[in-house]
Backbone as JSON, one array per atom type, in Angstrom:
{
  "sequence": "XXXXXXXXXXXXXXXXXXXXXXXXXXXXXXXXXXXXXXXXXXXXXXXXXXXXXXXXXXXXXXXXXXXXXXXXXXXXXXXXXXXXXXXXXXXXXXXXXXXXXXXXXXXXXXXXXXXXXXXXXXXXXXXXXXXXXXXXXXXXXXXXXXXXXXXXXXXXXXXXXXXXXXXXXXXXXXXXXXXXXXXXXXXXXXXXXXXXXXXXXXXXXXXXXXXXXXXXXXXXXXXXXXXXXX",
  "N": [[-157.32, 29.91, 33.01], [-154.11, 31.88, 32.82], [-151.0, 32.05, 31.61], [-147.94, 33.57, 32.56], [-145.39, 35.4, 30.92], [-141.91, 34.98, 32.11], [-140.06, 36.76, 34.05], [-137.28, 37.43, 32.96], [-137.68, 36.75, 30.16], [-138.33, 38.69, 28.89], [-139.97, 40.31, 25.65], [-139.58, 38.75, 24.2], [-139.97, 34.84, 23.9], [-139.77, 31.97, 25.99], [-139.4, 28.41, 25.56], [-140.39, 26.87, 27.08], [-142.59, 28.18, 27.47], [-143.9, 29.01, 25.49], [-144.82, 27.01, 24.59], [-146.62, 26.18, 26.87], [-148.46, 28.11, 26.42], [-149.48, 27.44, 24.07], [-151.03, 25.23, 24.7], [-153.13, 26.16, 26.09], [-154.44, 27.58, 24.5], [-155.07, 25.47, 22.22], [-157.26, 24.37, 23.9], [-159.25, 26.15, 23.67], [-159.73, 26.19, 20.98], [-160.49, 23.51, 21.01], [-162.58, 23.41, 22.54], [-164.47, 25.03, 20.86], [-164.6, 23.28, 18.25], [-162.24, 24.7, 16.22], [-160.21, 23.5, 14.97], [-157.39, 23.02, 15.52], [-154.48, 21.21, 16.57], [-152.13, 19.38, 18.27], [-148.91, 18.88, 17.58], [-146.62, 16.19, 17.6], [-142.91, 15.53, 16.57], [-141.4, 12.93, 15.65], [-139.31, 10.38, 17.71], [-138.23, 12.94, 18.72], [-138.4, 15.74, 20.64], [-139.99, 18.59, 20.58], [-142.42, 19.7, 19.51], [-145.46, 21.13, 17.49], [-147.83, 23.6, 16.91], [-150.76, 22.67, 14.82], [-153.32, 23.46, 12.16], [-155.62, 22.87, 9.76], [-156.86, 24.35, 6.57], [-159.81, 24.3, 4.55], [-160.37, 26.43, 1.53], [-162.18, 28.32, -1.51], [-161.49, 30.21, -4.14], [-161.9, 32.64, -7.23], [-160.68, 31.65, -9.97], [-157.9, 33.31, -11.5], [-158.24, 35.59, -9.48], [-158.9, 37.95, -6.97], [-160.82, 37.68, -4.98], [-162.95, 36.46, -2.63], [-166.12, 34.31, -3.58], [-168.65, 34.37, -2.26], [-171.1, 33.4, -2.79], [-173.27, 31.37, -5.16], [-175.58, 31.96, -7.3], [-177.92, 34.24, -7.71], [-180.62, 32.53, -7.09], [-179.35, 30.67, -5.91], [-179.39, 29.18, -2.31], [-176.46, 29.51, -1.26], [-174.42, 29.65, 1.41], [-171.73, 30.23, 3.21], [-170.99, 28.14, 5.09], [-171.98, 25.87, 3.65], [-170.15, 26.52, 1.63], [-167.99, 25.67, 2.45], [-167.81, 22.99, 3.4], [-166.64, 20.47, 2.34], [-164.87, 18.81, -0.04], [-166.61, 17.96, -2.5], [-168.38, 19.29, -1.77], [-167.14, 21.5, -3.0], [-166.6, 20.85, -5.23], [-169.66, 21.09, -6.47], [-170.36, 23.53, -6.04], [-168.65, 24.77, -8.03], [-169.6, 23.39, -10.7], [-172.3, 24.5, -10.87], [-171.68, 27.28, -10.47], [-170.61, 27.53, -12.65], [-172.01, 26.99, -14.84], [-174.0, 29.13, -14.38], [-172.83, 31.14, -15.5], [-170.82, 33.07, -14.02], [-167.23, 33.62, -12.44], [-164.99, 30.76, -12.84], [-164.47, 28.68, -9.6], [-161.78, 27.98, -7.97], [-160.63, 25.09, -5.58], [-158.37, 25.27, -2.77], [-156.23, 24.34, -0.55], [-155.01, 25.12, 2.44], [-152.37, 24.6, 4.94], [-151.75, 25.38, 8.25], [-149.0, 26.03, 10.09], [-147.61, 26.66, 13.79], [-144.59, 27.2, 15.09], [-141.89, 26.96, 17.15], [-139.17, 29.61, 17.63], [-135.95, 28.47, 18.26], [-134.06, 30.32, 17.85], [-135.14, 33.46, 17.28], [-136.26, 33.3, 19.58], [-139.19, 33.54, 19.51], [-142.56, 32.92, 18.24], [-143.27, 31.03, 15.42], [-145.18, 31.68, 11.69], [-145.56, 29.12, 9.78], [-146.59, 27.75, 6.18], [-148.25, 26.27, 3.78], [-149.84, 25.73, 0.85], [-151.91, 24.24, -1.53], [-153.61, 23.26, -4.37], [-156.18, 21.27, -5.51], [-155.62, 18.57, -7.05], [-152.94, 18.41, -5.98], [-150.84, 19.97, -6.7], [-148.9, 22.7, -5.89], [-149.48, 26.0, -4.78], [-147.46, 28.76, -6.19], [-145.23, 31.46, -5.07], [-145.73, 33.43, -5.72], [-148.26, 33.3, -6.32], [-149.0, 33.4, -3.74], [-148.39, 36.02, -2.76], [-150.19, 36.98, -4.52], [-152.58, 36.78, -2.86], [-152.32, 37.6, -0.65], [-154.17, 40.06, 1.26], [-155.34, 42.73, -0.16], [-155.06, 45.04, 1.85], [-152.43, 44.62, 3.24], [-150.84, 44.22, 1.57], [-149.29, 46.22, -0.37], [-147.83, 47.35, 1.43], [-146.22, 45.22, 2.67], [-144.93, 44.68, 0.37], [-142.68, 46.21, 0.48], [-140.95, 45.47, 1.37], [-140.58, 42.6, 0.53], [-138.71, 39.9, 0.79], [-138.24, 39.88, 3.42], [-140.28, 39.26, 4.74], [-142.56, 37.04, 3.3], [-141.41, 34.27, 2.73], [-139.99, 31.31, 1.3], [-138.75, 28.53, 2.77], [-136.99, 25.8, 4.37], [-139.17, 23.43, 6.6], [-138.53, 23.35, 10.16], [-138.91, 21.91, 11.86], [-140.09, 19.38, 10.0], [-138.38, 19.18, 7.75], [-139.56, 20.02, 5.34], [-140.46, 21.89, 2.37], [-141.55, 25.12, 3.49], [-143.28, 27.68, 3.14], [-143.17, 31.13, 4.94], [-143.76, 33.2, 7.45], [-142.14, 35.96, 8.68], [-140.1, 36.01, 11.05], [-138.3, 38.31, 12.22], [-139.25, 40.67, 13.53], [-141.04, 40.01, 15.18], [-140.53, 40.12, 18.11], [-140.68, 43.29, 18.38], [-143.14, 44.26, 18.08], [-144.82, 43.3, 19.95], [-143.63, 43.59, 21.95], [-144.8, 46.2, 22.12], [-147.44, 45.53, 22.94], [-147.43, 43.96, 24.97], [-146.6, 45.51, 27.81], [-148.76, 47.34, 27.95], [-150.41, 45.6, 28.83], [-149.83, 43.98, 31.2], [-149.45, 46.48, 32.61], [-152.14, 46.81, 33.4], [-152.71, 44.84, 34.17], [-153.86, 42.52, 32.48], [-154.37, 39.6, 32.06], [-152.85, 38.02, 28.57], [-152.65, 36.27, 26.67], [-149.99, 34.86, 24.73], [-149.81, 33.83, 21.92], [-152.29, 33.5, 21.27], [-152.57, 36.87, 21.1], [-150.52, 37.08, 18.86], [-151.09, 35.89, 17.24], [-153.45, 36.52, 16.12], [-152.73, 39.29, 14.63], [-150.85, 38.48, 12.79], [-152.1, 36.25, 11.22], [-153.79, 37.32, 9.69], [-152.7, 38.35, 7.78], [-151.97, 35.92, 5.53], [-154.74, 34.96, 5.31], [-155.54, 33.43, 7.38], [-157.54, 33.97, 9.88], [-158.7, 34.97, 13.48], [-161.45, 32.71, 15.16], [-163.61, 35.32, 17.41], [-164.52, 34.66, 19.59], [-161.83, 33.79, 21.28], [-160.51, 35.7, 22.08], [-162.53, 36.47, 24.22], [-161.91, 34.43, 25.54], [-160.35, 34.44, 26.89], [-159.57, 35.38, 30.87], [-161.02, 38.35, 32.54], [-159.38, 41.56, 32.95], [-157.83, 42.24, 36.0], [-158.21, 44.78, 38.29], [-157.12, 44.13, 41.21], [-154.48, 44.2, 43.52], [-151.2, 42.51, 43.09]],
  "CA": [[-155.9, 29.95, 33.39], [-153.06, 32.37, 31.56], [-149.94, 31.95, 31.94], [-147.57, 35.09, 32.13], [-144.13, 35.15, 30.93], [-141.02, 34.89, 33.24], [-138.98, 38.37, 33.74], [-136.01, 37.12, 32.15], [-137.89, 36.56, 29.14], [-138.47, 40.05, 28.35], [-140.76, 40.19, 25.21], [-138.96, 37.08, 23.69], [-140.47, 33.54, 24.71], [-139.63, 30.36, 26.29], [-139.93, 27.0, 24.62], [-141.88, 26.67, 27.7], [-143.92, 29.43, 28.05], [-144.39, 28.9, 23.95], [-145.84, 25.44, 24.9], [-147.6, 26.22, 27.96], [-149.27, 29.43, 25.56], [-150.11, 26.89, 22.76], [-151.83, 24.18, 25.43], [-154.33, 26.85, 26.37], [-155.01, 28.11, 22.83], [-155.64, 24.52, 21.82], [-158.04, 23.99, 24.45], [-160.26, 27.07, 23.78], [-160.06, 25.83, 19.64], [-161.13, 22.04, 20.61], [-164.16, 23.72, 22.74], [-165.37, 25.31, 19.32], [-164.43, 22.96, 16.9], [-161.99, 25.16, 15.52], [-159.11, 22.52, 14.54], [-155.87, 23.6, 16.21], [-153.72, 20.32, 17.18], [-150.84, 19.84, 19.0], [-148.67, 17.36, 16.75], [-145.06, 16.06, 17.8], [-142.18, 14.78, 15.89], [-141.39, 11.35, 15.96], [-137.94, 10.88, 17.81], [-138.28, 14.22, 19.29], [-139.03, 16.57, 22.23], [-140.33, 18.99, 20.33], [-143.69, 19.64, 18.68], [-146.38, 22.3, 16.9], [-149.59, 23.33, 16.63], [-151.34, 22.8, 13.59], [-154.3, 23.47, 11.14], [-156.19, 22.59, 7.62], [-158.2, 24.98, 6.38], [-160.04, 24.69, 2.84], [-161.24, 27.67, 1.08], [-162.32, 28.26, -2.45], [-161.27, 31.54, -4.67], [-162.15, 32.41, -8.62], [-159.45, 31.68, -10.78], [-157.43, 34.7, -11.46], [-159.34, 36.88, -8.94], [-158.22, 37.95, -5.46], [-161.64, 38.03, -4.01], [-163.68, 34.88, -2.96], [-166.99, 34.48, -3.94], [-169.43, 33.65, -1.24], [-172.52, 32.78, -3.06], [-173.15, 30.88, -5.98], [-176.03, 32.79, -7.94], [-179.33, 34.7, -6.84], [-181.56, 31.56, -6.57], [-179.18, 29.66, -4.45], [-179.08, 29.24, -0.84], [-175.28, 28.76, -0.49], [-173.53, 30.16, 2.23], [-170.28, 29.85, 4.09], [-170.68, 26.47, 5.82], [-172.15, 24.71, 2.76], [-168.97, 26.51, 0.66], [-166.51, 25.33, 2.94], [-167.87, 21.51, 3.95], [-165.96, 19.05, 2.17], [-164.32, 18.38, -1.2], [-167.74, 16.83, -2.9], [-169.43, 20.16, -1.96], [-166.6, 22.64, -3.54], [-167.13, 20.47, -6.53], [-171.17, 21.09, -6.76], [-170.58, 24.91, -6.37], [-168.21, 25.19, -8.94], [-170.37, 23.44, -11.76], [-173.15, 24.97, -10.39], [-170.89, 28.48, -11.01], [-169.75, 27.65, -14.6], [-173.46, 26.93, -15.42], [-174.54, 30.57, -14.28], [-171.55, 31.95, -16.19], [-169.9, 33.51, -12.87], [-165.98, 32.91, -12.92], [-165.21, 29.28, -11.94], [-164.2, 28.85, -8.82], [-161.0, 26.5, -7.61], [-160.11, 24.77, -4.23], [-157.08, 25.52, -2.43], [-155.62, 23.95, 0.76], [-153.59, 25.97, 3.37], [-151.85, 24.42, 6.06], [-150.88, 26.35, 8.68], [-148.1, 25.29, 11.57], [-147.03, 27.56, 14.51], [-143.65, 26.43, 15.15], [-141.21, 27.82, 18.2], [-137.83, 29.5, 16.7], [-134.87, 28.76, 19.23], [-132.86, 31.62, 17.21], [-135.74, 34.49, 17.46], [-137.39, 32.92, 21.02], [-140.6, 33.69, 19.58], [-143.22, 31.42, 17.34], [-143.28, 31.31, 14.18], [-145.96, 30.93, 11.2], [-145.56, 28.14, 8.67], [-147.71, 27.51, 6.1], [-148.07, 25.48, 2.46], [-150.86, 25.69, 0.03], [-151.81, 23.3, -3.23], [-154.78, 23.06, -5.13], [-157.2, 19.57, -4.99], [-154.76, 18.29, -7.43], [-151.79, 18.85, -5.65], [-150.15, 21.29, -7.04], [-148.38, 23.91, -4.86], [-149.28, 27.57, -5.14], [-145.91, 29.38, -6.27], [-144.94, 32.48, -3.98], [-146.22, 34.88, -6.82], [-149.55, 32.98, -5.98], [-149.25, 33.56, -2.4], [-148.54, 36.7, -2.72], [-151.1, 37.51, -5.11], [-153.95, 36.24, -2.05], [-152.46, 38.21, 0.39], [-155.04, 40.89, 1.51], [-154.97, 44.31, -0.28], [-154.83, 46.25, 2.19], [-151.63, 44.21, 4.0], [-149.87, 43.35, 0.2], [-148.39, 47.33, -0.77], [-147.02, 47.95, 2.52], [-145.07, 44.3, 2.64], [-143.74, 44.24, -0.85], [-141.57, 47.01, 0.27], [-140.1, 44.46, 1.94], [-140.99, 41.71, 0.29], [-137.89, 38.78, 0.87], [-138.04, 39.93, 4.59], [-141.98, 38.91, 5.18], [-142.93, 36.24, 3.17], [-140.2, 33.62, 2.25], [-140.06, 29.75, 1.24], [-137.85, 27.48, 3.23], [-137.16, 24.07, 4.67], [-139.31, 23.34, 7.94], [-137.39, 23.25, 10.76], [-139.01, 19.83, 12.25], [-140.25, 18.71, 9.25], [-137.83, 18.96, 6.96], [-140.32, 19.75, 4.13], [-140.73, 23.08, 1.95], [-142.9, 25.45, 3.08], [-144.1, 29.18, 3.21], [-142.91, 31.27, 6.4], [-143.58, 34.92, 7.52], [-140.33, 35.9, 8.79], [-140.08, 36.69, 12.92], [-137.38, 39.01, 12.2], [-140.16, 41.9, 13.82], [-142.15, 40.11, 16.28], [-140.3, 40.68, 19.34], [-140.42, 44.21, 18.49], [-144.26, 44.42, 18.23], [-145.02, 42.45, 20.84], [-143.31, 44.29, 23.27], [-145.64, 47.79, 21.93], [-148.64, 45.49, 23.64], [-147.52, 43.45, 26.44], [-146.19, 46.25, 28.99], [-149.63, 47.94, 28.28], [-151.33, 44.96, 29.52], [-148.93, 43.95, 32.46], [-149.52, 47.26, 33.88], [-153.56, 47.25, 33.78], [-153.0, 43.1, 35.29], [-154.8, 41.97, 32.49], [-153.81, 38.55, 31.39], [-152.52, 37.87, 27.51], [-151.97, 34.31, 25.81], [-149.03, 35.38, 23.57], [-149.95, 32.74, 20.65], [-153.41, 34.45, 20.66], [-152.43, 37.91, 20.77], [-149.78, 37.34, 17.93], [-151.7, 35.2, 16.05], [-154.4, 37.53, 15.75], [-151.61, 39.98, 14.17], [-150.08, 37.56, 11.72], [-152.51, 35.06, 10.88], [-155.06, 37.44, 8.37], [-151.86, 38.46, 6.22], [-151.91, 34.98, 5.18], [-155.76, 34.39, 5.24], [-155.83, 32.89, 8.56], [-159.1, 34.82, 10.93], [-159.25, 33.85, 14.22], [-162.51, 33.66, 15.89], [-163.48, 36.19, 18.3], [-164.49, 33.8, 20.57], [-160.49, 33.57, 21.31], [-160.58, 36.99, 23.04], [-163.01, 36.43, 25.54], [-161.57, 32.87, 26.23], [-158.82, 35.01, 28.52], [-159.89, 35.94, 31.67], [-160.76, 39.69, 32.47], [-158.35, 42.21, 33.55], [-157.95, 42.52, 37.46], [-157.89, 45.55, 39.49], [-156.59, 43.65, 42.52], [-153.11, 44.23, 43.81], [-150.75, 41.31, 43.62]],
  "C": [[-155.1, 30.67, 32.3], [-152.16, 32.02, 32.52], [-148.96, 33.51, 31.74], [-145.77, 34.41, 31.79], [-142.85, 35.5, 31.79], [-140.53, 36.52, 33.01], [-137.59, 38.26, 33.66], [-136.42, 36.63, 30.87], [-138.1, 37.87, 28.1], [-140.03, 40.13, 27.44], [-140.54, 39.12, 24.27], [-139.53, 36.17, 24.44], [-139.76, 32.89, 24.85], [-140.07, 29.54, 25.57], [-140.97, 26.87, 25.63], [-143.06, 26.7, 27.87], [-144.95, 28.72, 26.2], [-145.35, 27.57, 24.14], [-146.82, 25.59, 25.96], [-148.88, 27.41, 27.54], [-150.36, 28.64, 24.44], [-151.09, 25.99, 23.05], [-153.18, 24.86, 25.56], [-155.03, 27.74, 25.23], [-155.7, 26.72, 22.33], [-157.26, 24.31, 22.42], [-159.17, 24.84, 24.18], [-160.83, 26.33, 21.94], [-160.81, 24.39, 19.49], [-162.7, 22.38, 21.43], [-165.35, 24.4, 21.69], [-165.26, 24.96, 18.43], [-163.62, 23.86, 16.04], [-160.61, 24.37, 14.97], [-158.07, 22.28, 14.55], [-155.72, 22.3, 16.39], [-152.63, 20.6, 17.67], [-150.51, 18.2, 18.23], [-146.84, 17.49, 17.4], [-144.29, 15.0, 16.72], [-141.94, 13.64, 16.37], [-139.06, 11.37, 16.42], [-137.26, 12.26, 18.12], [-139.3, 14.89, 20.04], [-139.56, 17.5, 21.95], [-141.44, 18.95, 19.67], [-144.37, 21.11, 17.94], [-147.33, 22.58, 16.82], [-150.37, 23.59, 14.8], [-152.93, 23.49, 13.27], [-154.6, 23.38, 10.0], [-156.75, 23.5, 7.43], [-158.26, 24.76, 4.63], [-160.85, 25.88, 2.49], [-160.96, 27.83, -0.58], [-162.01, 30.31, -3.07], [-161.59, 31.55, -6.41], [-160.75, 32.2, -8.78], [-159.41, 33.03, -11.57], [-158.2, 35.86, -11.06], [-159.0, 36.79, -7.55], [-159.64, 37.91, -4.35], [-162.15, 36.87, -3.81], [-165.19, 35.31, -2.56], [-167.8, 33.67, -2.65], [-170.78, 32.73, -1.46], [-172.48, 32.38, -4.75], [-174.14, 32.08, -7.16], [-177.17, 33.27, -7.16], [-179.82, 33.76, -6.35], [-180.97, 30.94, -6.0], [-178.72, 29.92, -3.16], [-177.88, 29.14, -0.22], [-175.3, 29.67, 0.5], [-172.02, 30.02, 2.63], [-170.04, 28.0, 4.64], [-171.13, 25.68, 5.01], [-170.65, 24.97, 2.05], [-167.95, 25.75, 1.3], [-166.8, 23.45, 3.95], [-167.09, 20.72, 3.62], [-165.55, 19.47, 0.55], [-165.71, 18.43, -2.31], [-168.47, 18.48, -2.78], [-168.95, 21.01, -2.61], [-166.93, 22.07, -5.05], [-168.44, 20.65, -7.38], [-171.19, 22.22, -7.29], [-169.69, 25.2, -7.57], [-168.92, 24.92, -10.72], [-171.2, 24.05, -11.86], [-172.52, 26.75, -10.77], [-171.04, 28.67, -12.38], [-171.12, 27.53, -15.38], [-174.28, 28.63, -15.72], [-173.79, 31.63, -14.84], [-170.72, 33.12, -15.4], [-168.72, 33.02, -13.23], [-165.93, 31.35, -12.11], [-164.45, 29.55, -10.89], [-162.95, 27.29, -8.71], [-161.07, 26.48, -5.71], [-159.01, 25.13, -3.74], [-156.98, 25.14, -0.66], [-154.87, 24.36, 1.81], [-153.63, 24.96, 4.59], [-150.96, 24.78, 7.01], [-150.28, 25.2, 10.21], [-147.48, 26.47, 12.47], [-145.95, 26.84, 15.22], [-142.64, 27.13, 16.07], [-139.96, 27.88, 17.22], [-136.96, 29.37, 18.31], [-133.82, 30.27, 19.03], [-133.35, 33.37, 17.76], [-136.25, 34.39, 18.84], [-138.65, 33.46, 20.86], [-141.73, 32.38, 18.24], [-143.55, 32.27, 16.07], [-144.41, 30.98, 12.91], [-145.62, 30.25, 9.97], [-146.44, 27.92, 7.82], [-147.47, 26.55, 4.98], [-149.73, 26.02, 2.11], [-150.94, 25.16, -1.3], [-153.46, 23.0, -3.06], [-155.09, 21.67, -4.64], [-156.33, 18.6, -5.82], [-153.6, 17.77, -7.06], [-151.42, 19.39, -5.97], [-150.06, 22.8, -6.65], [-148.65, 24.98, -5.32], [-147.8, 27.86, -4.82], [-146.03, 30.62, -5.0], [-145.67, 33.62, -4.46], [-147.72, 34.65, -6.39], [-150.06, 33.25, -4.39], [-149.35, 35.08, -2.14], [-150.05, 37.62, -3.21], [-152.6, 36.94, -4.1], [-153.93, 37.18, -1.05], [-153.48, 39.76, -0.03], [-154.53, 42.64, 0.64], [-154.16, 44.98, 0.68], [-153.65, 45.9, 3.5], [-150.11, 44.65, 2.38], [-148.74, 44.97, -0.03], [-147.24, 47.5, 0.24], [-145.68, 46.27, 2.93], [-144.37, 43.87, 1.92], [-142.69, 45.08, -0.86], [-140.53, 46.12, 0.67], [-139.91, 43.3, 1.83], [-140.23, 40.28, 0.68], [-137.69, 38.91, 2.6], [-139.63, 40.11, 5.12], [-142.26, 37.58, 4.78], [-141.69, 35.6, 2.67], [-140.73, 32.03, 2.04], [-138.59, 29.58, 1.78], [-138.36, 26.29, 3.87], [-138.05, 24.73, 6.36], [-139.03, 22.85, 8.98], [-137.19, 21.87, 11.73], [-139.03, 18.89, 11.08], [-139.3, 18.65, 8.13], [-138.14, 19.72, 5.29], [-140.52, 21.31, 3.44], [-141.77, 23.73, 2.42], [-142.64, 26.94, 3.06], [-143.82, 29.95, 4.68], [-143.38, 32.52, 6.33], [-142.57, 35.24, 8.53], [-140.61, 36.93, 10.18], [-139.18, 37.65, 13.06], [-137.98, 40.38, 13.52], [-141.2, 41.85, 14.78], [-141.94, 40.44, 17.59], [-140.85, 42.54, 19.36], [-142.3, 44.82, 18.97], [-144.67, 43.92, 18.77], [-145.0, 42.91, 22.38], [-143.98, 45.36, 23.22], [-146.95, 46.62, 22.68], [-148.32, 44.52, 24.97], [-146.75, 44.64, 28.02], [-147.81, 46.83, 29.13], [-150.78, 47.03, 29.55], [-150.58, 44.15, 30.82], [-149.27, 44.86, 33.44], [-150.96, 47.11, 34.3], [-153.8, 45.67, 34.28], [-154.09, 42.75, 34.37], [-154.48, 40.77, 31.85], [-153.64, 38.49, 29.8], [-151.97, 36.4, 27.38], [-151.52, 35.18, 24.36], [-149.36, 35.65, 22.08], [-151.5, 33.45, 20.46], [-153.08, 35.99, 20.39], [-151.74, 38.04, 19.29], [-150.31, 36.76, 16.9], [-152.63, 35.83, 15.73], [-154.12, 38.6, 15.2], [-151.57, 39.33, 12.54], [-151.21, 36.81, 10.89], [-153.64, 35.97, 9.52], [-154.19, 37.81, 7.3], [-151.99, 37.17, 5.11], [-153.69, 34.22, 4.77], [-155.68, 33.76, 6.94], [-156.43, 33.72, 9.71], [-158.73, 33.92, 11.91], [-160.92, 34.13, 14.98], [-162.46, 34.66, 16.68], [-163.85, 36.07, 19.8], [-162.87, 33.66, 21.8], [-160.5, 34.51, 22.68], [-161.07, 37.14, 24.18], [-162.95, 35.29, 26.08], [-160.85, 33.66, 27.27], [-159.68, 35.65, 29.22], [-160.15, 37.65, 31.91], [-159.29, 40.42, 33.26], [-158.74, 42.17, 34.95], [-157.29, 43.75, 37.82], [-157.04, 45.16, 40.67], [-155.34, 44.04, 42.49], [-152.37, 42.74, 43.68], [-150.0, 40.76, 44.97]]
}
């Protein structure tokens, strides 16, 4: 099932549509374990979709290290299991005299704006500690080959403010620009009838500036395009 957006919505969303976009994104992420929720405020009609993700990086080094040394077997799904295992690989690091490696926490929230009518990404990040990565730190993660071309612009991409249910500081990338790009891919796929889930298309945009991949699984969750007439 997609849903399409109304034609009074243009390339701007509905709270609706935004919710009825985020229901069928969830559902494809809880068939692969990928950890999307749908969380609501307390005392409110509104809600968001969430995620945790942990991932480990050297200290002062933009790249992350996938494997511990020659002789060990890590991989990906041992690096990224639990707390208890980022702890193994990092002694296990400092032993082989590789740089050490830290933890770091991102939590990302896709959050509807009433102002922009499109969704927005939220995020936070703090060490095992707690302690919040600054903006300089956020910046300094984002991807090479995203980071030159958005520091031209830098206070109109990435920003800290309050979150707009929660109240609470976090990390935003700034919707100022999504209608605009949004609308360069949904007429293409309107005309060839082939369905689009918004929140996937845009999130598949947005989400690797920040570190956030989505599978590719995602893509062939949506139905094919149809030939048929309507």
């Amino acid at each position: 099932m997609s849903f399409k957006l109304k034609e009074d919505e243009a390339f701007c969303l509905g709270e609706e549509s935004f919710q009825n976009y985020c229901y069928e994104f969830i559902k494809h992420s809880e068939k692969i374990g990928d950890g999307w929720e749908w969380k609501t405020v307390k005392g409110c009609d509104e809600g968001y979709m969430s995620k945790t993700v942990m991932t480990t990086k050297p200290i002062n080094s933009l790249c992350i290290i996938k494997t511990c040394s020659d002789g060990d077997n890590q991989n990906d799904d041992t690096l990224y299991k639990n707390e208890d295992g980022f702890e193994d690989l990092l002694d296990d690091c400092q032993a082989t005299g590789l740089p050490r490696l830290e933890t770091v926490r991102y939590e990302y929230h896709v959050v509807y704006s009433s102002s922009y009518q499109v969704p927005v990404l939220y995020f936070r990040a703090c060490y095992t500690d707690g302690k919040p990565l600054t903006l300089e730190e956020i910046w300094g993660s984002v991807n090479e080959c995203y980071r030159d071309h958005l520091l031209q612009g830098a206070w109109e991409t990435i920003t800290q403010q309050e979150h707009p249910l929660l109240g609470q500081p976090f990390f935003v990338l700034h919707p100022c620009r999504t209608a605009k790009f949004m609308s360069a891919i949904f007429p293409k796929a309107q005309q060839s009838k082939c369905p689009v889930n918004y929140i996937t298309t845009w999130l598949s945009m947005v989400g690797p500036v920040v570190g956030l991949n989505l599978h590719l699984s995602y893509a062939s969750s949506i139905p094919q395009c149809s030939t048929e007439p309507d």
